[in-house]
Amino acid sequence: MKRKYLIIVHNYWPAFGGAEKLLQSIAENLKKAGENVEVLTSNAKNGEMYFADKPEVVGKEKEIINGVFVQREDIRNIFQKIGKRAWKLIEKRRDRLHNFGPIFLGPHFVKSFLKYIFSKKYTHIICGPFPTSVPFYGYFFKIMHPKTKLIIDPSLHVNDPMHTGRMLQFVARRADSFLVRTKEETLLLNSWGVKSENIFEIGVGIDEKLLENGEKSGKNKTLSISDYILYMGQEVPHKNVLVLLESMKKIWNQGYNTNLLIAGARTSYSRVVDDYIGNIDPDFRKLIFRINDFDESLKRDLIDNCKFLVMPSSRESFGIVFIEAWARKKAVIGARVSGVRYLIDDGKNGLLFKENDSDDLAEKIIYLLENENIAKEIGEEGHDTVLRKYRWGKIMNKILSI
């Protein structure tokens, strides 16, 4: 019997984010494998829009993206407003927020969901990520259709209490299978009572276009610069852009004149980044470049023209940007935190620094600046890691085995 998948995800392209991109890739690769696939999602630009007074929205209510049918529900609905009020009632009680917050957080797509639950049948539900309301919708679908396999892709941040509350653990123990990035997630799920045989460590597949051969342009096409240190990710607090900027100030004070390029989506937190950069010495500030909300087609060019990539994030389930840099044979530096420490083999395919330690990060950056041959070797080892572990063909074989 041909399988029929419903993927329930909080946001979907052109919404930007790691989990969004991952679930989109799974949907499109299932479609390429000949499976029936539909996506149920919201029209939120990002998670900040769930409680925004004037939320920014993306996409159409119904559309086909790369062969996959996508149904979006408007985030500006009554159920999302109720969730927002409920959140406000408990947000000052951190224990209650961590345990019950995900139920209220959203996105809520009750109207569309009811149509799916009563009029359509699926062999598999794939839903995620934590700590959104999405897994609860998947669980409710499972209650109504017990024969449907419930697969949760949580994109867990194991050190974030919002990801590990009691209600999410309750749903986790009732899923048929899990898709996770690293061993770290497996160990956490085991501690909740989820059996290892129901957990599939799939990592994240690389965009094959990033593995294509081709000479770099010589300079970034957008900024006409090259040989910069690259940060590539959303401007949100846990990504620790300010830690990187603090490290760069220390490096510049030592006489290094390397440019820094910050490339990623703007958020409400971007104003904090703006203010911080505005207070940096003008001689250093001229070495900082930013590209916000860039098109995916620029990614290869951004990576090719950098010296190496730095992602100082304190919370990651994986870190897609690391394998994207590896695909272009670039060295990477990441924080020694959950998820990342299982991805980066310190000193072999990347370097790890102590979380939130700008001095340690500065030392790691200087080490690569002064040892270009080692940086090249690290990048090549990272490239080999991608070829061994993170091709979509291998990952889809695991998913299709469920």
Short mmCIF file of C-alpha atoms in Angstrom, two decimals:
data_model
loop_
_atom_site.label_atom_id
_atom_site.label_comp_id
_atom_site.label_asym_id
_atom_site.label_seq_id
_atom_site.Cartn_x
_atom_site.Cartn_y
_atom_site.Cartn_z
CA MET A 1 0.00 0.00 0.00
CA LYS A 2 1.30 3.42 -0.92
CA ARG A 3 2.06 5.58 2.06
CA LYS A 4 0.40 8.91 2.71
CA TYR A 5 2.20 11.43 4.91
CA LEU A 6 0.89 14.50 6.68
CA ILE A 7 3.69 16.75 7.90
CA ILE A 8 2.57 19.16 10.61
CA VAL A 9 5.12 21.90 11.19
CA HIS A 10 4.99 25.27 12.93
CA ASN A 11 6.26 27.38 10.01
CA TYR A 12 7.22 26.54 6.43
CA TRP A 13 9.13 28.15 3.59
CA PRO A 14 9.48 31.04 2.93
CA ALA A 15 9.60 31.20 6.74
CA PHE A 16 13.25 30.97 7.79
CA GLY A 17 14.76 28.62 10.37
CA GLY A 18 16.59 25.34 10.85
CA ALA A 19 13.57 23.21 11.81
CA GLU A 20 11.51 24.81 9.04
CA LYS A 21 14.14 23.95 6.46
CA LEU A 22 14.56 20.43 7.80
CA LEU A 23 10.86 19.52 7.65
CA GLN A 24 10.62 21.07 4.17
CA SER A 25 13.51 18.92 3.00
CA ILE A 26 11.91 15.79 4.46
CA ALA A 27 8.62 16.61 2.74
CA GLU A 28 10.25 17.23 -0.63
CA ASN A 29 12.45 14.14 -0.44
CA LEU A 30 9.44 11.98 0.44
CA LYS A 31 7.71 13.40 -2.62
CA LYS A 32 10.74 12.59 -4.78
CA ALA A 33 10.61 9.03 -3.41
CA GLY A 34 7.11 8.73 -4.88
CA GLU A 35 5.14 9.10 -1.63
CA ASN A 36 1.96 11.14 -1.14
CA VAL A 37 2.80 14.15 1.03
CA GLU A 38 0.86 17.12 2.38
CA VAL A 39 1.95 19.85 4.80
CA LEU A 40 -0.17 21.59 7.42
CA THR A 41 1.41 24.75 8.82
CA SER A 42 0.86 28.38 9.78
CA ASN A 43 1.57 31.50 7.76
CA ALA A 44 3.83 33.00 10.46
CA LYS A 45 7.12 34.48 9.26
CA ASN A 46 8.78 33.12 12.42
CA GLY A 47 7.93 32.07 15.97
CA GLU A 48 7.95 35.65 17.23
CA MET A 49 4.79 36.25 15.21
CA TYR A 50 2.65 33.96 17.38
CA PHE A 51 2.24 36.67 20.00
CA ALA A 52 3.03 39.77 17.92
CA ASP A 53 0.48 42.58 17.87
CA LYS A 54 0.90 42.91 14.12
CA PRO A 55 2.26 39.55 12.93
CA GLU A 56 4.11 39.33 9.64
CA VAL A 57 2.84 36.50 7.46
CA VAL A 58 4.17 34.57 4.48
CA GLY A 59 2.86 32.30 1.74
CA LYS A 60 -0.61 31.51 0.46
CA GLU A 61 -3.44 29.65 2.16
CA LYS A 62 -3.04 26.79 -0.31
CA GLU A 63 -0.09 26.32 -2.63
CA ILE A 64 2.20 23.71 -4.14
CA ILE A 65 5.89 24.17 -3.36
CA ASN A 66 8.34 21.92 -5.21
CA GLY A 67 5.59 19.39 -5.78
CA VAL A 68 4.32 19.37 -2.17
CA PHE A 69 0.82 20.60 -1.29
CA VAL A 70 0.95 23.12 1.58
CA GLN A 71 -2.07 24.21 3.64
CA ARG A 72 -1.54 27.27 5.84
CA GLU A 73 -3.81 28.64 8.54
CA ASP A 74 -3.71 32.35 9.31
CA ILE A 75 -1.88 32.98 12.58
CA ARG A 76 -4.30 35.84 13.28
CA ASN A 77 -7.07 33.51 14.49
CA ILE A 78 -9.13 33.37 17.67
CA PHE A 79 -7.40 30.25 19.00
CA GLN A 80 -3.98 31.89 18.76
CA LYS A 81 -5.35 34.91 20.63
CA ILE A 82 -6.67 32.61 23.38
CA GLY A 83 -3.28 30.90 23.56
CA LYS A 84 -1.57 34.28 23.89
CA ARG A 85 -3.80 35.23 26.83
CA ALA A 86 -3.22 31.88 28.53
CA TRP A 87 0.53 32.29 28.09
CA LYS A 88 0.41 35.70 29.74
CA LEU A 89 -1.31 34.20 32.77
CA ILE A 90 1.46 31.69 33.44
CA GLU A 91 4.62 33.29 32.04
CA LYS A 92 5.79 34.59 35.41
CA ARG A 93 5.60 31.10 36.91
CA ARG A 94 8.52 29.43 35.19
CA ASP A 95 7.59 25.91 36.31
CA ARG A 96 4.11 26.22 34.84
CA LEU A 97 5.44 27.93 31.72
CA HIS A 98 7.93 25.15 31.03
CA ASN A 99 5.36 22.41 31.60
CA PHE A 100 2.28 23.91 29.97
CA GLY A 101 3.58 26.79 27.83
CA PRO A 102 4.02 24.72 24.64
CA ILE A 103 0.28 23.93 24.62
CA PHE A 104 -0.53 27.63 24.45
CA LEU A 105 2.44 28.85 22.41
CA GLY A 106 1.06 27.84 19.04
CA PRO A 107 0.84 27.97 16.21
CA HIS A 108 -2.81 27.01 16.38
CA PHE A 109 -4.55 25.82 13.22
CA VAL A 110 -7.71 24.30 14.66
CA LYS A 111 -9.96 25.05 11.68
CA SER A 112 -7.70 23.37 9.12
CA PHE A 113 -6.77 20.56 11.50
CA LEU A 114 -10.40 19.54 12.05
CA LYS A 115 -10.84 19.18 8.29
CA TYR A 116 -7.80 16.91 8.14
CA ILE A 117 -8.80 14.81 11.11
CA PHE A 118 -12.34 14.09 9.90
CA SER A 119 -11.98 14.01 6.11
CA LYS A 120 -8.53 12.60 5.33
CA LYS A 121 -6.56 9.47 6.18
CA TYR A 122 -2.82 9.17 6.48
CA THR A 123 -0.47 6.27 7.15
CA HIS A 124 2.12 8.53 8.80
CA ILE A 125 2.14 11.83 10.66
CA ILE A 126 5.49 13.62 10.99
CA CYS A 127 5.32 16.60 13.32
CA GLY A 128 7.62 19.03 15.09
CA PRO A 129 9.43 20.84 16.50
CA PHE A 130 9.45 21.21 20.29
CA PRO A 131 8.50 23.42 22.15
CA THR A 132 5.61 24.44 19.87
CA SER A 133 2.02 23.21 20.03
CA VAL A 134 2.53 21.06 16.93
CA PRO A 135 3.28 17.72 18.71
CA PHE A 136 -0.05 17.98 20.55
CA TYR A 137 -1.88 18.21 17.22
CA GLY A 138 0.01 15.14 16.05
CA TYR A 139 -0.91 13.26 19.25
CA PHE A 140 -4.58 14.19 18.93
CA PHE A 141 -4.57 12.91 15.35
CA LYS A 142 -3.08 9.66 16.66
CA ILE A 143 -5.89 9.34 19.21
CA MET A 144 -8.50 9.73 16.48
CA HIS A 145 -6.64 7.44 14.05
CA PRO A 146 -4.76 4.83 16.12
CA LYS A 147 -3.39 2.98 13.08
CA THR A 148 -1.58 6.09 11.86
CA LYS A 149 2.11 6.11 12.80
CA LEU A 150 3.04 9.20 14.81
CA ILE A 151 6.62 10.31 14.12
CA ILE A 152 7.93 13.29 16.07
CA ASP A 153 10.92 15.34 14.94
CA PRO A 154 11.51 17.47 18.05
CA SER A 155 14.73 19.34 17.16
CA LEU A 156 15.47 19.22 20.88
CA HIS A 157 17.56 21.77 22.70
CA VAL A 158 18.34 19.48 25.60
CA ASN A 159 19.47 22.28 27.94
CA ASP A 160 16.36 24.40 27.34
CA PRO A 161 13.62 23.77 29.95
CA MET A 162 10.95 24.83 27.47
CA HIS A 163 11.85 21.73 25.43
CA THR A 164 11.68 19.31 28.34
CA GLY A 165 8.43 20.08 30.18
CA ARG A 166 6.09 17.39 31.48
CA MET A 167 3.43 17.78 28.78
CA LEU A 168 5.96 17.36 25.99
CA GLN A 169 7.36 14.30 27.77
CA PHE A 170 3.81 12.92 28.00
CA VAL A 171 3.35 13.22 24.23
CA ALA A 172 6.84 11.85 23.56
CA ARG A 173 6.11 8.59 25.36
CA ARG A 174 3.09 8.06 23.12
CA ALA A 175 4.79 8.57 19.75
CA ASP A 176 5.62 5.59 17.55
CA SER A 177 9.00 6.90 16.43
CA PHE A 178 11.38 9.84 16.71
CA LEU A 179 13.69 11.50 14.20
CA VAL A 180 16.63 13.13 15.99
CA ARG A 181 19.87 14.83 15.05
CA THR A 182 22.42 13.40 17.51
CA LYS A 183 23.03 10.92 20.32
CA GLU A 184 22.34 13.71 22.82
CA GLU A 185 18.65 13.76 21.92
CA THR A 186 18.50 9.96 22.07
CA LEU A 187 19.86 9.93 25.60
CA LEU A 188 17.35 12.56 26.75
CA LEU A 189 14.43 10.69 25.18
CA ASN A 190 15.66 7.46 26.81
CA SER A 191 15.50 9.21 30.18
CA TRP A 192 11.83 9.98 29.47
CA GLY A 193 11.07 6.33 28.80
CA VAL A 194 11.34 6.30 25.00
CA LYS A 195 12.95 3.08 23.76
CA SER A 196 16.11 3.33 21.63
CA GLU A 197 14.63 1.11 18.90
CA ASN A 198 12.02 3.82 18.27
CA ILE A 199 14.60 6.58 17.84
CA PHE A 200 16.30 7.20 14.50
CA GLU A 201 19.42 9.39 14.55
CA ILE A 202 19.23 10.89 11.07
CA GLY A 203 21.17 14.13 11.45
CA VAL A 204 20.36 16.62 8.70
CA GLY A 205 20.84 16.18 4.96
CA ILE A 206 22.93 18.65 3.02
CA ASP A 207 21.62 20.67 0.09
CA GLU A 208 23.29 18.86 -2.80
CA LYS A 209 23.88 22.16 -4.60
CA LEU A 210 26.41 23.03 -1.91
CA LEU A 211 28.44 19.96 -2.85
CA GLU A 212 28.71 20.92 -6.50
CA ASN A 213 32.16 21.79 -7.77
CA GLY A 214 32.95 25.27 -8.93
CA GLU A 215 35.46 28.01 -8.38
CA LYS A 216 34.66 30.75 -5.93
CA SER A 217 33.91 34.13 -7.44
CA GLY A 218 36.86 35.84 -5.76
CA LYS A 219 34.71 38.29 -3.84
CA ASN A 220 31.28 38.22 -2.28
CA LYS A 221 28.91 39.30 -5.06
CA THR A 222 26.77 41.38 -2.71
CA LEU A 223 29.43 43.18 -0.69
CA SER A 224 32.55 42.88 -2.88
CA ILE A 225 34.60 41.57 0.04
CA SER A 226 36.28 38.25 0.76
CA ASP A 227 38.34 36.48 3.41
CA TYR A 228 35.99 37.44 6.23
CA ILE A 229 34.89 35.51 9.29
CA LEU A 230 31.31 34.41 8.71
CA TYR A 231 28.38 34.22 11.12
CA MET A 232 25.30 32.79 9.39
CA GLY A 233 22.06 32.48 11.34
CA GLN A 234 19.08 34.32 12.77
CA GLU A 235 19.74 37.30 15.01
CA VAL A 236 18.17 35.87 18.17
CA PRO A 237 19.51 35.90 21.76
CA HIS A 238 20.61 32.26 22.05
CA LYS A 239 22.73 32.50 18.89
CA ASN A 240 25.09 34.75 20.87
CA VAL A 241 26.04 37.24 18.17
CA LEU A 242 27.19 39.60 20.93
CA VAL A 243 29.66 37.00 22.23
CA LEU A 244 31.17 36.84 18.75
CA LEU A 245 31.31 40.63 18.50
CA GLU A 246 33.02 40.82 21.90
CA SER A 247 35.58 38.27 20.72
CA MET A 248 36.18 40.20 17.52
CA LYS A 249 36.85 43.41 19.49
CA LYS A 250 39.58 41.57 21.40
CA ILE A 251 41.04 40.26 18.16
CA TRP A 252 40.98 43.68 16.51
CA ASN A 253 42.63 45.18 19.58
CA GLN A 254 45.52 42.79 18.99
CA GLY A 255 46.09 44.23 15.53
CA TYR A 256 44.15 41.81 13.32
CA ASN A 257 42.10 43.54 10.62
CA THR A 258 39.91 40.65 9.52
CA ASN A 259 36.38 41.55 8.43
CA LEU A 260 33.31 40.02 10.10
CA LEU A 261 30.19 39.27 8.07
CA ILE A 262 26.92 38.73 9.97
CA ALA A 263 24.41 37.12 7.60
CA GLY A 264 20.93 36.13 8.71
CA ALA A 265 17.31 36.99 9.33
CA ARG A 266 16.43 40.05 11.37
CA THR A 267 14.22 39.64 14.43
CA SER A 268 13.07 41.93 17.23
CA TYR A 269 16.44 41.18 18.90
CA SER A 270 18.27 42.75 15.95
CA ARG A 271 17.79 46.14 17.60
CA VAL A 272 20.03 44.95 20.44
CA VAL A 273 22.66 43.94 17.88
CA ASP A 274 22.28 47.31 16.16
CA ASP A 275 22.88 49.17 19.42
CA TYR A 276 25.88 47.03 20.35
CA ILE A 277 27.54 47.59 16.97
CA GLY A 278 26.74 51.30 17.18
CA ASN A 279 28.82 51.54 20.37
CA ILE A 280 31.89 49.82 18.93
CA ASP A 281 34.96 51.91 18.10
CA PRO A 282 34.43 53.38 14.60
CA ASP A 283 37.78 51.96 13.43
CA PHE A 284 36.48 48.48 14.29
CA ARG A 285 32.92 49.11 13.21
CA LYS A 286 34.05 49.58 9.61
CA LEU A 287 35.22 45.94 9.66
CA ILE A 288 31.67 44.68 10.37
CA PHE A 289 29.33 43.88 7.47
CA ARG A 290 25.75 42.64 7.65
CA ILE A 291 23.37 41.00 5.20
CA ASN A 292 19.87 40.45 6.53
CA ASP A 293 17.16 38.17 5.12
CA PHE A 294 19.40 37.08 2.25
CA ASP A 295 18.21 34.80 -0.53
CA GLU A 296 19.23 31.13 -0.24
CA SER A 297 20.86 31.39 -3.66
CA LEU A 298 23.56 33.59 -2.07
CA LYS A 299 24.54 31.04 0.57
CA ARG A 300 27.21 29.26 -1.46
CA ASP A 301 28.82 32.56 -2.39
CA LEU A 302 28.77 33.74 1.23
CA ILE A 303 30.50 30.57 2.41
CA ASP A 304 33.00 30.30 -0.45
CA ASN A 305 34.40 33.75 0.24
CA CYS A 306 34.86 33.40 3.98
CA LYS A 307 37.94 32.24 5.88
CA PHE A 308 35.84 30.06 8.17
CA LEU A 309 32.48 30.01 9.93
CA VAL A 310 31.77 30.81 13.59
CA MET A 311 28.45 29.89 15.24
CA PRO A 312 28.57 30.71 18.99
CA SER A 313 25.00 29.55 19.73
CA SER A 314 24.30 28.21 23.22
CA ARG A 315 21.31 26.09 22.15
CA GLU A 316 21.28 23.85 19.10
CA SER A 317 19.78 20.45 18.34
CA PHE A 318 22.34 20.13 15.54
CA GLY A 319 23.58 23.21 13.69
CA ILE A 320 22.84 22.99 9.97
CA VAL A 321 25.21 25.86 9.19
CA PHE A 322 28.17 23.69 10.23
CA ILE A 323 27.53 21.05 7.59
CA GLU A 324 26.78 23.76 5.03
CA ALA A 325 30.22 25.24 5.66
CA TRP A 326 31.78 21.76 5.56
CA ALA A 327 30.12 21.13 2.20
CA ARG A 328 32.25 24.01 0.88
CA LYS A 329 35.37 22.71 2.73
CA LYS A 330 35.41 25.48 5.32
CA ALA A 331 36.55 25.13 8.92
CA VAL A 332 34.02 25.82 11.66
CA ILE A 333 34.02 26.96 15.29
CA GLY A 334 31.11 26.17 17.61
CA ALA A 335 30.29 26.30 21.31
CA ARG A 336 30.78 23.18 23.41
CA VAL A 337 27.05 22.71 24.02
CA SER A 338 24.50 19.95 23.58
CA GLY A 339 24.03 18.89 19.99
CA VAL A 340 27.09 20.72 18.66
CA ARG A 341 29.59 18.72 20.72
CA TYR A 342 28.23 15.53 19.16
CA LEU A 343 28.50 17.00 15.67
CA ILE A 344 31.95 18.62 15.81
CA ASP A 345 34.91 16.36 16.54
CA ASP A 346 37.06 18.95 18.31
CA GLY A 347 40.37 19.54 16.54
CA LYS A 348 39.45 17.25 13.66
CA ASN A 349 36.52 18.66 11.65
CA GLY A 350 36.11 21.83 13.72
CA LEU A 351 36.97 23.62 16.94
CA LEU A 352 34.88 23.94 20.10
CA PHE A 353 35.07 26.79 22.60
CA LYS A 354 33.67 27.19 26.09
CA GLU A 355 30.09 28.44 25.95
CA ASN A 356 29.70 32.23 26.30
CA ASP A 357 33.47 32.64 26.82
CA SER A 358 34.57 35.44 24.48
CA ASP A 359 38.22 35.01 25.50
CA ASP A 360 38.24 31.33 24.57
CA LEU A 361 36.42 32.04 21.31
CA ALA A 362 38.94 34.79 20.47
CA GLU A 363 41.78 32.29 21.01
CA LYS A 364 40.16 29.77 18.67
CA ILE A 365 39.61 32.39 15.98
CA ILE A 366 43.21 33.63 16.21
CA TYR A 367 44.44 30.03 16.03
CA LEU A 368 42.72 29.52 12.67
CA LEU A 369 43.77 32.95 11.40
CA GLU A 370 47.41 32.11 12.13
CA ASN A 371 47.24 28.50 10.91
CA GLU A 372 45.62 28.58 7.50
CA ASN A 373 46.90 25.11 6.57
CA ILE A 374 45.23 23.63 9.65
CA ALA A 375 42.01 25.50 8.83
CA LYS A 376 42.13 23.97 5.35
CA GLU A 377 42.65 20.47 6.76
CA ILE A 378 39.74 20.94 9.17
CA GLY A 379 37.50 22.06 6.31
CA GLU A 380 38.44 19.06 4.21
CA GLU A 381 37.76 16.68 7.11
CA GLY A 382 34.37 18.36 7.56
CA HIS A 383 33.66 17.80 3.88
CA ASP A 384 34.42 14.10 4.31
CA THR A 385 32.07 14.03 7.32
CA VAL A 386 29.23 15.37 5.17
CA LEU A 387 29.83 12.78 2.46
CA ARG A 388 29.85 9.95 5.02
CA LYS A 389 26.87 10.96 7.13
CA TYR A 390 24.72 13.76 5.79
CA ARG A 391 23.46 12.91 2.30
CA TRP A 392 19.69 12.84 1.87
CA GLY A 393 19.74 9.44 0.19
CA LYS A 394 21.05 7.78 3.35
CA ILE A 395 18.70 9.75 5.59
CA MET A 396 15.59 8.95 3.54
CA ASN A 397 16.37 5.24 3.70
CA LYS A 398 16.08 5.50 7.48
CA ILE A 399 12.83 7.48 7.35
CA LEU A 400 11.24 5.16 4.81
CA SER A 401 12.07 2.17 7.01
CA ILE A 402 9.61 3.40 9.67
#
